[in-house]
Short mmCIF file of C-alpha atoms in Angstrom, two decimals:
data_model
loop_
_atom_site.label_atom_id
_atom_site.label_comp_id
_atom_site.label_asym_id
_atom_site.label_seq_id
_atom_site.Cartn_x
_atom_site.Cartn_y
_atom_site.Cartn_z
CA MET A 30 24.80 -49.00 -6.91
CA GLN A 31 27.56 -49.95 -9.34
CA ASP A 32 24.94 -50.98 -11.90
CA LEU A 33 23.29 -47.57 -11.68
CA SER A 34 26.63 -45.85 -12.29
CA LYS A 35 27.17 -47.98 -15.38
CA LEU A 36 23.66 -47.15 -16.57
CA VAL A 37 24.21 -43.40 -16.27
CA LEU A 38 27.58 -43.56 -18.02
CA THR A 39 26.17 -45.78 -20.79
CA ILE A 40 23.43 -43.23 -21.46
CA VAL A 41 25.60 -40.10 -21.24
CA ARG A 42 28.84 -41.01 -23.04
CA PRO A 43 27.33 -41.35 -26.55
CA LEU A 44 25.67 -37.93 -26.18
CA VAL A 45 28.83 -35.90 -25.56
CA THR A 46 31.77 -34.94 -27.78
CA LYS A 47 34.37 -35.63 -25.07
CA PRO A 48 33.37 -38.93 -23.41
CA ASP A 49 36.72 -39.15 -21.61
CA GLU A 50 35.80 -36.10 -19.50
CA VAL A 51 32.55 -37.59 -18.17
CA LYS A 52 32.81 -38.15 -14.42
CA LEU A 53 30.27 -39.52 -11.98
CA GLU A 54 30.67 -39.07 -8.24
CA ILE A 55 28.39 -40.68 -5.70
CA ASN A 56 27.63 -39.04 -2.36
CA GLU A 57 25.46 -40.74 0.21
CA SER A 58 23.37 -38.59 2.54
CA LYS A 59 20.68 -39.43 5.05
CA ASP A 60 17.88 -39.57 2.48
CA PHE A 61 19.58 -39.79 -0.92
CA PHE A 62 22.22 -41.37 -3.08
CA GLU A 63 23.39 -38.27 -4.94
CA TYR A 64 24.97 -38.88 -8.33
CA ASN A 65 26.91 -35.81 -9.48
CA LEU A 66 27.49 -35.95 -13.22
CA THR A 67 30.27 -33.74 -14.57
CA VAL A 68 30.89 -33.23 -18.27
CA ALA A 69 33.08 -30.89 -20.32
CA PRO A 70 31.76 -27.30 -20.38
CA GLU A 71 31.00 -27.48 -24.12
CA ASP A 72 28.93 -30.65 -23.60
CA ILE A 73 26.67 -29.33 -20.84
CA GLY A 74 24.09 -28.17 -23.41
CA ARG A 75 24.00 -31.60 -25.01
CA ILE A 76 23.20 -33.24 -21.67
CA ILE A 77 20.54 -30.72 -20.68
CA GLY A 78 18.97 -30.45 -24.15
CA LYS A 79 16.35 -28.03 -25.37
CA GLN A 80 14.11 -27.00 -22.49
CA GLY A 81 15.78 -29.68 -20.35
CA ARG A 82 14.25 -32.58 -22.25
CA VAL A 83 17.38 -34.73 -22.41
CA ALA A 84 18.14 -34.22 -18.71
CA LYS A 85 14.54 -35.03 -17.84
CA ALA A 86 14.67 -38.24 -19.91
CA ILE A 87 17.92 -39.33 -18.26
CA ARG A 88 16.51 -38.63 -14.81
CA THR A 89 13.31 -40.54 -15.59
CA ILE A 90 15.33 -43.64 -16.47
CA VAL A 91 17.64 -43.32 -13.46
CA TYR A 92 14.83 -42.64 -10.99
CA SER A 93 12.91 -45.69 -12.18
CA VAL A 94 15.64 -48.02 -10.88
CA ARG A 95 14.73 -49.49 -7.51
CA THR A 96 17.21 -49.09 -4.67
CA GLU A 97 17.55 -51.07 -1.49
CA GLY A 98 16.17 -49.38 1.57
CA PRO A 99 14.35 -46.09 1.93
CA LYS A 100 16.97 -43.91 0.20
CA LYS A 101 16.15 -42.32 -3.14
CA VAL A 102 18.41 -41.52 -6.06
CA ARG A 103 19.11 -37.95 -7.12
CA LEU A 104 21.01 -37.05 -10.31
CA ASN A 105 22.72 -33.66 -10.38
CA ILE A 106 24.30 -32.30 -13.54
CA VAL A 107 27.35 -30.28 -12.54
CA ASP A 108 29.12 -27.79 -14.80
CA GLY A 109 32.70 -29.01 -15.33
CA LYS A 110 34.38 -25.58 -15.10
#
């Protein structure tokens, strides 16, 4: 799962104005590996994009990565307030 974390950070950091404030937390539940992405409040719009297109593109890439076992990956974009 370390590779997936690096992938998400590699995609997100160039998109934001404050790459030092990008944080990624991983929570494991029964059915999912939940990746909670937190960015600076002024960068949240850059990550979501117009009509959610950027967020959808990021999720498409992340969800295409195969994981071991039956658990799926879920990417949540959290407001960094």
